[in-house]
Coordinates of C-alpha atoms in Angstrom, one line a residue:
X1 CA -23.2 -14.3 -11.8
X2 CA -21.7 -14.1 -15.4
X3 CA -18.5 -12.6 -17.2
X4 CA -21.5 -10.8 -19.4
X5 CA -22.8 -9.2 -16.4
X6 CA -21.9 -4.8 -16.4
X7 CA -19.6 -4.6 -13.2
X8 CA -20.2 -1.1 -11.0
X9 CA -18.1 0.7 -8.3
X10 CA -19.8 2.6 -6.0
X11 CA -17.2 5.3 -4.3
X12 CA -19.3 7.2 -1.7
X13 CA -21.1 4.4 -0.4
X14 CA -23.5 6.6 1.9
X15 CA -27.1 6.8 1.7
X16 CA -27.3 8.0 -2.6
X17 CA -24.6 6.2 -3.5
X18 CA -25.8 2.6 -1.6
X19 CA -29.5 3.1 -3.3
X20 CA -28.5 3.6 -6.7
X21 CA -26.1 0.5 -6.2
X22 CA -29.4 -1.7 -4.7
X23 CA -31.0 -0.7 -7.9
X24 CA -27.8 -1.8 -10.4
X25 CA -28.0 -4.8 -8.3
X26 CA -31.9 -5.6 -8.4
X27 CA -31.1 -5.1 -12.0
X28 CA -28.4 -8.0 -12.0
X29 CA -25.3 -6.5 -12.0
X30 CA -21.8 -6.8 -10.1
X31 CA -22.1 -4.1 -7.9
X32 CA -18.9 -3.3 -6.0
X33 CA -17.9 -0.2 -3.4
X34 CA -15.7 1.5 -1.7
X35 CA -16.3 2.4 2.2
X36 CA -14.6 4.3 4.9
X37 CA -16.0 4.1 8.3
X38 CA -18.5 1.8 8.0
X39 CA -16.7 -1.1 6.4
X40 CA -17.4 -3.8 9.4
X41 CA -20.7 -3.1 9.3
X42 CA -21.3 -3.6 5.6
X43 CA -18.7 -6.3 5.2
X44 CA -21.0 -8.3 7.9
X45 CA -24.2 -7.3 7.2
X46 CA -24.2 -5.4 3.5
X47 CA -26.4 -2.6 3.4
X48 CA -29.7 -3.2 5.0
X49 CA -33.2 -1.1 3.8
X50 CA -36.4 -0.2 4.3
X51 CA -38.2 1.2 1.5
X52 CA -41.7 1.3 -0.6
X53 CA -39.3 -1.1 -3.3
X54 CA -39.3 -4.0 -0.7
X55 CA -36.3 -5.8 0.2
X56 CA -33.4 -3.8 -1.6
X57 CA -30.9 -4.5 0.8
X58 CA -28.2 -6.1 -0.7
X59 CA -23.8 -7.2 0.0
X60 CA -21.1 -5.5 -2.3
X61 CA -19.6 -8.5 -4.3
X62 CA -16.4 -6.8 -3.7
X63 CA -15.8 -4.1 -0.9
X64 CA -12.9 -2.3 -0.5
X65 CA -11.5 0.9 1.7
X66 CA -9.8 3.4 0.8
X67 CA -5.9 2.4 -0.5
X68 CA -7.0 -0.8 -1.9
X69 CA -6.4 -2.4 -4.9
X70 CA -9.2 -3.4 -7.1
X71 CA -9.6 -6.8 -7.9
X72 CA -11.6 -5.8 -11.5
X73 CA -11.6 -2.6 -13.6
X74 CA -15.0 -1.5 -13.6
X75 CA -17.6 -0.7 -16.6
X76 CA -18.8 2.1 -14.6
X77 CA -17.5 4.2 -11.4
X78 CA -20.1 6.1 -9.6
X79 CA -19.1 8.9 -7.8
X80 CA -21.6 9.6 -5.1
X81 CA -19.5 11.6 -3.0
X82 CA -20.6 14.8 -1.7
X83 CA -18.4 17.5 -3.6
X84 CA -16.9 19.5 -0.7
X85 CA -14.1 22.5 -1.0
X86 CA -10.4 21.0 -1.4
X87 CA -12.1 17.4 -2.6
X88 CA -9.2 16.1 -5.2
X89 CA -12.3 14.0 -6.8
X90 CA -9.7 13.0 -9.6
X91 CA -7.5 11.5 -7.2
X92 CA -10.4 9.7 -5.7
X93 CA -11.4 7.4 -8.9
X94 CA -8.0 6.7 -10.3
X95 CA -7.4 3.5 -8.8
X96 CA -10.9 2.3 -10.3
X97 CA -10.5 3.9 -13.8
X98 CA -9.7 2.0 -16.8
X99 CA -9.6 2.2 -20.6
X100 CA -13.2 2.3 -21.3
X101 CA -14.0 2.9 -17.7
X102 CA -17.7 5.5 -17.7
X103 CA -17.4 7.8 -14.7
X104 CA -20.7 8.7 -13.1
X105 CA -21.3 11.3 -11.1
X106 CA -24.3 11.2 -9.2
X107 CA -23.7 14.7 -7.5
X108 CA -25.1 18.4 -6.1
X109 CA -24.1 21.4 -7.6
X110 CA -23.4 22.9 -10.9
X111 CA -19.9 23.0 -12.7
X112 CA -18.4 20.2 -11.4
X113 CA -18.1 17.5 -13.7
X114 CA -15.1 19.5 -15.8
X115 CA -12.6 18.7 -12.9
X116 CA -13.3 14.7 -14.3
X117 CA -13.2 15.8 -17.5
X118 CA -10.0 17.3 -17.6
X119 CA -8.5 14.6 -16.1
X120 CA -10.1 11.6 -18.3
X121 CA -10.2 12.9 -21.4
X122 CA -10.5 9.9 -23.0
X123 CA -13.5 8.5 -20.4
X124 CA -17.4 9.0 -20.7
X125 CA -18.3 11.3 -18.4
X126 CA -22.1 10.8 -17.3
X127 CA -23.4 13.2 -15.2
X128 CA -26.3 12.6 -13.1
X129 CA -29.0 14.6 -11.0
X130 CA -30.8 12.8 -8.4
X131 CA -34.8 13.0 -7.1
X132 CA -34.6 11.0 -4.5
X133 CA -35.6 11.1 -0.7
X134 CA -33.0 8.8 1.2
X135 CA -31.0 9.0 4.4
X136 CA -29.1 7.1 6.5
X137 CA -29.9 5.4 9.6
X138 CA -26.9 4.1 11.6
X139 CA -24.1 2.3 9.8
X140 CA -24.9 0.6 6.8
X141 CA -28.7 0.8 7.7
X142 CA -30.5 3.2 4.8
X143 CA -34.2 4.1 4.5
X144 CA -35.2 5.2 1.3
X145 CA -38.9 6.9 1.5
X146 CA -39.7 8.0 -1.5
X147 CA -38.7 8.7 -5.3
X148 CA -35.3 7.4 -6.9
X149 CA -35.7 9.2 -10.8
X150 CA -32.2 10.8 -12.2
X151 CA -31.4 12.7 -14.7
X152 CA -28.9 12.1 -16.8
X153 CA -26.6 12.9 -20.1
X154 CA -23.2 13.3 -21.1
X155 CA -21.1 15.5 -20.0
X156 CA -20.6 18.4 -22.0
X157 CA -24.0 18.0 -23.9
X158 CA -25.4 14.8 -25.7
X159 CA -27.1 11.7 -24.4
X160 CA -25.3 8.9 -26.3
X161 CA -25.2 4.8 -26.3
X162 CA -23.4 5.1 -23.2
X163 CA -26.1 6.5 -21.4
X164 CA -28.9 4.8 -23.0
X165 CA -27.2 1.4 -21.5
X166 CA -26.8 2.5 -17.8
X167 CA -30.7 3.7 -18.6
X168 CA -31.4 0.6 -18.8
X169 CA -30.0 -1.1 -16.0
X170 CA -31.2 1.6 -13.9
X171 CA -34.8 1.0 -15.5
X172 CA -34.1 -2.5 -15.0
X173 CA -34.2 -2.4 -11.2
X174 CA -37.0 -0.3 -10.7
X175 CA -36.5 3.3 -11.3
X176 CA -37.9 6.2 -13.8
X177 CA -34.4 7.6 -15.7
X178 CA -34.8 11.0 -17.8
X179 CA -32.5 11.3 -20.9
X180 CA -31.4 14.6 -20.9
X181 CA -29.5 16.3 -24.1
X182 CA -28.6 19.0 -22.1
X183 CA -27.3 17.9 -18.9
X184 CA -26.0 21.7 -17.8
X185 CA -29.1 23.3 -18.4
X186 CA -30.4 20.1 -16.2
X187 CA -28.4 21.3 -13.2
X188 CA -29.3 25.2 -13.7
X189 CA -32.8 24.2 -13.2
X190 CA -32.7 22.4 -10.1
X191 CA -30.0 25.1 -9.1
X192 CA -33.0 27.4 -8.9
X193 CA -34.1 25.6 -6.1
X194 CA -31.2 24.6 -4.6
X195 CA -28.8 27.5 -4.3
X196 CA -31.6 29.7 -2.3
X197 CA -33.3 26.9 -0.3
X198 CA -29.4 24.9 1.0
X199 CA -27.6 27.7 2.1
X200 CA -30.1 29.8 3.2
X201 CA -31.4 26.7 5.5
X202 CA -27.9 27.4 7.3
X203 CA -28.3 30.5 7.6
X204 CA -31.7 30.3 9.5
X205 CA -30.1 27.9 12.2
X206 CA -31.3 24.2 10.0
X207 CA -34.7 25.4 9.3
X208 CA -37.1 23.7 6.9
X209 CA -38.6 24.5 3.5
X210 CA -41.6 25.9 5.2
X211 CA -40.2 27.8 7.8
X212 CA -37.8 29.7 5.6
X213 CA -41.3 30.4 3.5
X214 CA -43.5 31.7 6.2
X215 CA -41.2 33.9 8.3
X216 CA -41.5 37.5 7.9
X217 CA -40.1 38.4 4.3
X218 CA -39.1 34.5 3.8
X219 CA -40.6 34.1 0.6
X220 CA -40.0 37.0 -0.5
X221 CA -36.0 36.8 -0.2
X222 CA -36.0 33.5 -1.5
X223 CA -37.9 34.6 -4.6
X224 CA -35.0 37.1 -5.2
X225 CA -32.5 34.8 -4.8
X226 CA -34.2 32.5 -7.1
X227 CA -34.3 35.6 -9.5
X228 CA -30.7 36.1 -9.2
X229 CA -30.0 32.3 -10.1
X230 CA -32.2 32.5 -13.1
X231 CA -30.3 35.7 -14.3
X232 CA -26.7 34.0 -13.9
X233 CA -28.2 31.0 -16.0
X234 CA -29.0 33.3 -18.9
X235 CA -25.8 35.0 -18.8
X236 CA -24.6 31.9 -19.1
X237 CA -26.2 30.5 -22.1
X238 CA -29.2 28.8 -20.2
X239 CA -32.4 31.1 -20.1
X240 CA -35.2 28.9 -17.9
X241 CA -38.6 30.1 -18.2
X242 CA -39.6 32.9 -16.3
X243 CA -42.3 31.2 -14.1
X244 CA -40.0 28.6 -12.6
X245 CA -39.6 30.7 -9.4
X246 CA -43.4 30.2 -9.0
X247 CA -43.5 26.9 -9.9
X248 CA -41.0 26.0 -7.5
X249 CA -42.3 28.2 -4.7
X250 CA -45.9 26.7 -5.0
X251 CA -44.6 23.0 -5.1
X252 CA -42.5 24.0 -2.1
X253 CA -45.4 25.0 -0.3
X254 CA -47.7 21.7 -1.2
X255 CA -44.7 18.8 0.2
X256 CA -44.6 18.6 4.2
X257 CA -41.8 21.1 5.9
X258 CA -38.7 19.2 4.8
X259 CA -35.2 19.6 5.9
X260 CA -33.0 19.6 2.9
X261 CA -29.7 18.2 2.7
X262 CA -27.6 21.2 3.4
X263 CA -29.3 21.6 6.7
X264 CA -29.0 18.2 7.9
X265 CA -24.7 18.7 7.2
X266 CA -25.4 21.7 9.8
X267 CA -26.7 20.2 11.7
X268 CA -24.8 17.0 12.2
X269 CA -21.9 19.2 11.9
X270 CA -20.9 17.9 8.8
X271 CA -18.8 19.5 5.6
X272 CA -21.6 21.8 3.7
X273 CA -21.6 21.5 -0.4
X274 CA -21.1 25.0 -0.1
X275 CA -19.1 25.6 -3.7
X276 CA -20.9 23.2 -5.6
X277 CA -24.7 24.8 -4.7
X278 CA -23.4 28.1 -4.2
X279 CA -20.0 29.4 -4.7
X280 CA -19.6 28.1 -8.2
X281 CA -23.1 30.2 -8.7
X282 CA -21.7 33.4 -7.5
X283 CA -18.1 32.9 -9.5
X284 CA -20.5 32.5 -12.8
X285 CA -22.2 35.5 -12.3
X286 CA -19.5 37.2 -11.7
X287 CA -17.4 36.3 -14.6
X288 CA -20.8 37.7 -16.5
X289 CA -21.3 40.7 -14.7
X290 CA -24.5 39.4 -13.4
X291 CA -25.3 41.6 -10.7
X292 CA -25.8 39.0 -7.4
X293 CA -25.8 41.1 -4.2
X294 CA -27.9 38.9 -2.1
X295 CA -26.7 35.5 -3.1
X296 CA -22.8 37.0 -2.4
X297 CA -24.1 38.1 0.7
X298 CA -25.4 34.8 1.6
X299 CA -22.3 33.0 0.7
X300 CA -19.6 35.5 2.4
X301 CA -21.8 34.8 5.9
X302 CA -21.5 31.2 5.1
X303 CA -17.6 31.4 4.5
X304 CA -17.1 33.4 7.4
X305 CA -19.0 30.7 9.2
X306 CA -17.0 27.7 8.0

């Protein structure tokens, strides 16, 4: 280990958030995190994987919970937290952040990098999609199955020197990174199939991809809501092309029934990323006009829920 080597914080050291560090690591960096009920596990045993990598498992060079102090300001703070409703995500990184500090976020939902951007002005904000299929499975244990590519690009638009050297640690330990200029437009696409196919999974009791398909009118209501996505985005500035609601819909159909993420929070009774995938949708389209009856359906039943 060298003064040279990039230094990396992971806060939301779950499943996401302790891959991507495996792969800064593999990649020869300090990686760092911070933990909150798992830290006897990790501190004795570090994270532990299976995956089609091989041996990724790896120890935090520092770990710390939540209230300590850091022993180094970091090059880079990944935020790989899931973005839940009354989160104070600026309050979370402070501690971490430094003068030159970049903050990643490797997070669901659309709209939520500004809350970091108002807050650290003078930071590079880097903002991240992930494509990756990883879960956790028992405390500090992880198995990654498949996939690992982000997306990224600064935050508001641009892909700059800053992210063209995290791309290359991240290539550096094993993983396919897209540069993207427009990192919004990034997160209305894959909010095409994330806003109907999370919250609608809750809805239908933690159902899969397929199940949610091939029940009477299924597809059918989950095209519309895709519809009603796509017309938000072009209100907002972002028209997608018009056959991505087939595209998406086909691919859906040709991947095994998956549980997505949203309907695993259900149903381990966790926090839903119910703002982030769909509220922040709805409150777009609204501030457009865009006409969104089934999508403010879908999120009223969810709020009266929670």
């Amino acid at each position: 280990m060298t003064d040279s080597q990039p230094h990396a914080l992971i806060i939301g050291a779950g499943a996401i958030g302790s891959f991507y560090g495996a792969i800064l690591k593999r990649a020869g960096c300090t990686v760092s995190a911070v933990v909150r009920s798992e830290y006897d596990a990790i501190k004795a045993n570090g994270f532990q994987f299976e995956s089609p990598l091989g041996d990724i498992s790896w120890t935090p060079d520092h770990l710390y919970k939540d209230g300590d102090a850091p022993d180094a300001v970091p090059d880079y703070v990944i935020l790989a937290t899931k973005v839940l409703p009354g989160s104070d995500r600026a309050a979370l990184v402070k501690p971490w952040v430094g003068e030159g500090t970049r903050i990643v976020l490797i997070q669901n939902g659309l709209d939520i990098e500004r809350e970091l951007a108002d807050a650290y002005p003078d930071n590079p904000i880097i903002s991240c999609l992930a494509f990756v299929a990883v879960s956790r499975q028992g405390p500090g244990r992880i198995k990654h199955n498949a996939y690992g590519r982000l997306v990224m690009g600064r935050f508001p638009k641009g892909a700059d020197a800053h992210c063209e050297a995290l791309r290359d640690l991240f290539v550096a330990g094993g993983i396919d990174i897209k540069l993207a200029d427009d990192v919004v437009r990034e997160r209305w696409l894959k909010c095409v199939w994330n806003t109907p196919f999370n919250p609608l999974s809750v809805l239908a009791n933690g159902a899969d991809t397929l199940t949610m398909l091939d029940a009477p009118g299924g597809e059918k209501l989950v095209r519309e809501l895709m519809d009603e996505v796509m017309a938000t985005a072009a209100a907002d500035g972002y028209p997608l092309p018009p056959q991505l609601p087939d595209s998406n819909i086909e691919g859906t159909r040709k991947m095994p029934a998956y549980k997505n993420s949203m309907a695993l929070d259900y149903l381990n009774d966790r926090p839903i990323e119910l703002d982030a995938i769909l509220g922040n949708v709805v409150a777009i389209a609204q501030k457009h006009d865009v006409a969104v009856p089934r999508l403010e359906t879908m999120l009223a039943a969810l709020r009266m829920r929670a």
